[in-house]
Amino acid sequence: MNETSEELAERQADICRVFANPRRVLILWAVAESEKSVTDIAEAIGASLQNTSQHLHFMKEKGILYSRREAQTIYYGLVQTDMVANCHLLIQAHKGDQ
């Protein structure tokens, strides 16, 4: 990888924007163990199907999630399974600041 500091900073800021919304963090946690249907994710995060679908689309667009269709059901999962661990590191780092 031969990215400049500016490119790396932009990538990190882009990822941080994805998780600036608490619903998206809840989605991350919901699919941490295995892929889930849109309905299952909506129930897990306590949001409407429409709102959940919007967040899922955004996260897929940003390369955080993948989707697959099985008949009428769409399932979402994590592209990088270490994303959850990385988010937990951020939480731990923030606890250390307090």
PDB file of C-alpha atoms in Angstrom:
ATOM      1  CA  MET A   1       0.000   0.000   0.000  1.00  0.00           C
ATOM      2  CA  ASN A   2       1.479   3.260  -1.075  1.00  0.00           C
ATOM      3  CA  GLU A   3      -1.112   5.789   0.019  1.00  0.00           C
ATOM      4  CA  THR A   4      -0.220   9.271   1.130  1.00  0.00           C
ATOM      5  CA  SER A   5      -1.135  10.521   4.572  1.00  0.00           C
ATOM      6  CA  GLU A   6      -3.841  12.659   2.990  1.00  0.00           C
ATOM      7  CA  GLU A   7      -5.437   9.620   1.292  1.00  0.00           C
ATOM      8  CA  LEU A   8      -5.293   7.576   4.493  1.00  0.00           C
ATOM      9  CA  ALA A   9      -6.841  10.423   6.477  1.00  0.00           C
ATOM     10  CA  GLU A  10      -9.657  10.713   3.935  1.00  0.00           C
ATOM     11  CA  ARG A  11     -10.352   6.956   4.091  1.00  0.00           C
ATOM     12  CA  GLN A  12     -10.457   7.021   7.886  1.00  0.00           C
ATOM     13  CA  ALA A  13     -12.752  10.054   7.931  1.00  0.00           C
ATOM     14  CA  ASP A  14     -15.053   8.313   5.434  1.00  0.00           C
ATOM     15  CA  ILE A  15     -15.320   5.241   7.676  1.00  0.00           C
ATOM     16  CA  CYS A  16     -15.927   7.420  10.722  1.00  0.00           C
ATOM     17  CA  ARG A  17     -18.803   9.147   8.880  1.00  0.00           C
ATOM     18  CA  VAL A  18     -20.435   5.756   8.345  1.00  0.00           C
ATOM     19  CA  PHE A  19     -20.485   5.099  12.078  1.00  0.00           C
ATOM     20  CA  ALA A  20     -21.425   8.639  13.109  1.00  0.00           C
ATOM     21  CA  ASN A  21     -25.027   7.397  13.259  1.00  0.00           C
ATOM     22  CA  PRO A  22     -25.893   5.153  16.241  1.00  0.00           C
ATOM     23  CA  ARG A  23     -28.304   3.059  14.120  1.00  0.00           C
ATOM     24  CA  ARG A  24     -25.425   2.078  11.857  1.00  0.00           C
ATOM     25  CA  VAL A  25     -23.352   0.991  14.846  1.00  0.00           C
ATOM     26  CA  LEU A  26     -26.306  -1.122  15.989  1.00  0.00           C
ATOM     27  CA  ILE A  27     -26.480  -2.639  12.500  1.00  0.00           C
ATOM     28  CA  LEU A  28     -22.782  -3.467  12.708  1.00  0.00           C
ATOM     29  CA  TRP A  29     -23.345  -5.250  16.010  1.00  0.00           C
ATOM     30  CA  ALA A  30     -26.451  -7.014  14.677  1.00  0.00           C
ATOM     31  CA  VAL A  31     -24.543  -8.626  11.801  1.00  0.00           C
ATOM     32  CA  ALA A  32     -21.320  -9.184  13.751  1.00  0.00           C
ATOM     33  CA  GLU A  33     -21.819 -12.931  14.212  1.00  0.00           C
ATOM     34  CA  SER A  34     -23.555 -13.800  10.953  1.00  0.00           C
ATOM     35  CA  GLU A  35     -25.489 -12.311   8.096  1.00  0.00           C
ATOM     36  CA  LYS A  36     -29.103 -11.422   8.756  1.00  0.00           C
ATOM     37  CA  SER A  37     -32.186 -10.475   6.778  1.00  0.00           C
ATOM     38  CA  VAL A  38     -33.349  -6.883   6.560  1.00  0.00           C
ATOM     39  CA  THR A  39     -36.345  -7.776   8.742  1.00  0.00           C
ATOM     40  CA  ASP A  40     -34.160  -9.380  11.413  1.00  0.00           C
ATOM     41  CA  ILE A  41     -31.831  -6.366  11.422  1.00  0.00           C
ATOM     42  CA  ALA A  42     -34.736  -3.913  11.692  1.00  0.00           C
ATOM     43  CA  GLU A  43     -36.130  -5.837  14.669  1.00  0.00           C
ATOM     44  CA  ALA A  44     -32.698  -6.044  16.323  1.00  0.00           C
ATOM     45  CA  ILE A  45     -32.111  -2.284  16.118  1.00  0.00           C
ATOM     46  CA  GLY A  46     -35.698  -1.208  16.783  1.00  0.00           C
ATOM     47  CA  ALA A  47     -36.176   0.679  13.522  1.00  0.00           C
ATOM     48  CA  SER A  48     -38.614   0.593  10.621  1.00  0.00           C
ATOM     49  CA  LEU A  49     -37.841  -1.487   7.544  1.00  0.00           C
ATOM     50  CA  GLN A  50     -37.595   1.664   5.435  1.00  0.00           C
ATOM     51  CA  ASN A  51     -35.137   3.372   7.784  1.00  0.00           C
ATOM     52  CA  THR A  52     -33.093   0.195   8.174  1.00  0.00           C
ATOM     53  CA  SER A  53     -32.958  -0.300   4.412  1.00  0.00           C
ATOM     54  CA  GLN A  54     -31.628   3.220   3.932  1.00  0.00           C
ATOM     55  CA  HIS A  55     -28.837   2.633   6.437  1.00  0.00           C
ATOM     56  CA  LEU A  56     -28.021  -0.768   4.930  1.00  0.00           C
ATOM     57  CA  HIS A  57     -27.811   0.714   1.442  1.00  0.00           C
ATOM     58  CA  PHE A  58     -25.462   3.445   2.670  1.00  0.00           C
ATOM     59  CA  MET A  59     -23.237   0.960   4.511  1.00  0.00           C
ATOM     60  CA  LYS A  60     -23.115  -1.325   1.469  1.00  0.00           C
ATOM     61  CA  GLU A  61     -22.239   1.624  -0.748  1.00  0.00           C
ATOM     62  CA  LYS A  62     -19.332   2.447   1.584  1.00  0.00           C
ATOM     63  CA  GLY A  63     -18.019  -1.132   1.430  1.00  0.00           C
ATOM     64  CA  ILE A  64     -18.851  -2.087   5.027  1.00  0.00           C
ATOM     65  CA  LEU A  65     -21.584  -4.610   4.182  1.00  0.00           C
ATOM     66  CA  TYR A  66     -22.337  -7.054   1.387  1.00  0.00           C
ATOM     67  CA  SER A  67     -25.763  -8.325   0.420  1.00  0.00           C
ATOM     68  CA  ARG A  68     -27.145 -11.439  -1.170  1.00  0.00           C
ATOM     69  CA  ARG A  69     -30.627 -12.359  -2.267  1.00  0.00           C
ATOM     70  CA  GLU A  70     -32.275 -15.668  -1.470  1.00  0.00           C
ATOM     71  CA  ALA A  71     -35.694 -15.807  -3.138  1.00  0.00           C
ATOM     72  CA  GLN A  72     -37.529 -12.724  -1.801  1.00  0.00           C
ATOM     73  CA  THR A  73     -35.214 -12.144   1.157  1.00  0.00           C
ATOM     74  CA  ILE A  74     -32.087  -9.986   1.153  1.00  0.00           C
ATOM     75  CA  TYR A  75     -29.369 -10.826   3.649  1.00  0.00           C
ATOM     76  CA  TYR A  76     -26.578  -8.513   4.794  1.00  0.00           C
ATOM     77  CA  GLY A  77     -23.217  -9.367   6.317  1.00  0.00           C
ATOM     78  CA  LEU A  78     -19.874  -7.743   7.099  1.00  0.00           C
ATOM     79  CA  VAL A  79     -17.285  -7.435   4.361  1.00  0.00           C
ATOM     80  CA  GLN A  80     -14.512  -7.292   6.982  1.00  0.00           C
ATOM     81  CA  THR A  81     -15.251  -9.254  10.124  1.00  0.00           C
ATOM     82  CA  ASP A  82     -12.613  -7.346  12.115  1.00  0.00           C
ATOM     83  CA  MET A  83     -14.663  -4.136  11.801  1.00  0.00           C
ATOM     84  CA  VAL A  84     -16.491  -4.913  15.072  1.00  0.00           C
ATOM     85  CA  ALA A  85     -13.234  -5.430  16.969  1.00  0.00           C
ATOM     86  CA  ASN A  86     -11.910  -2.166  15.578  1.00  0.00           C
ATOM     87  CA  CYS A  87     -15.023  -0.322  16.777  1.00  0.00           C
ATOM     88  CA  HIS A  88     -14.638  -1.862  20.231  1.00  0.00           C
ATOM     89  CA  LEU A  89     -11.073  -0.533  20.317  1.00  0.00           C
ATOM     90  CA  LEU A  90     -12.434   2.960  19.715  1.00  0.00           C
ATOM     91  CA  ILE A  91     -14.851   2.541  22.619  1.00  0.00           C
ATOM     92  CA  GLN A  92     -12.027   1.348  24.886  1.00  0.00           C
ATOM     93  CA  ALA A  93      -9.803   4.246  23.827  1.00  0.00           C
ATOM     94  CA  HIS A  94     -12.576   6.710  24.590  1.00  0.00           C
ATOM     95  CA  LYS A  95     -13.140   5.167  28.042  1.00  0.00           C
ATOM     96  CA  GLY A  96      -9.454   5.739  28.746  1.00  0.00           C
ATOM     97  CA  ASP A  97      -9.881   9.456  28.001  1.00  0.00           C
ATOM     98  CA  GLN A  98     -12.579   9.914  30.628  1.00  0.00           C
TER      99      GLN A  98
END
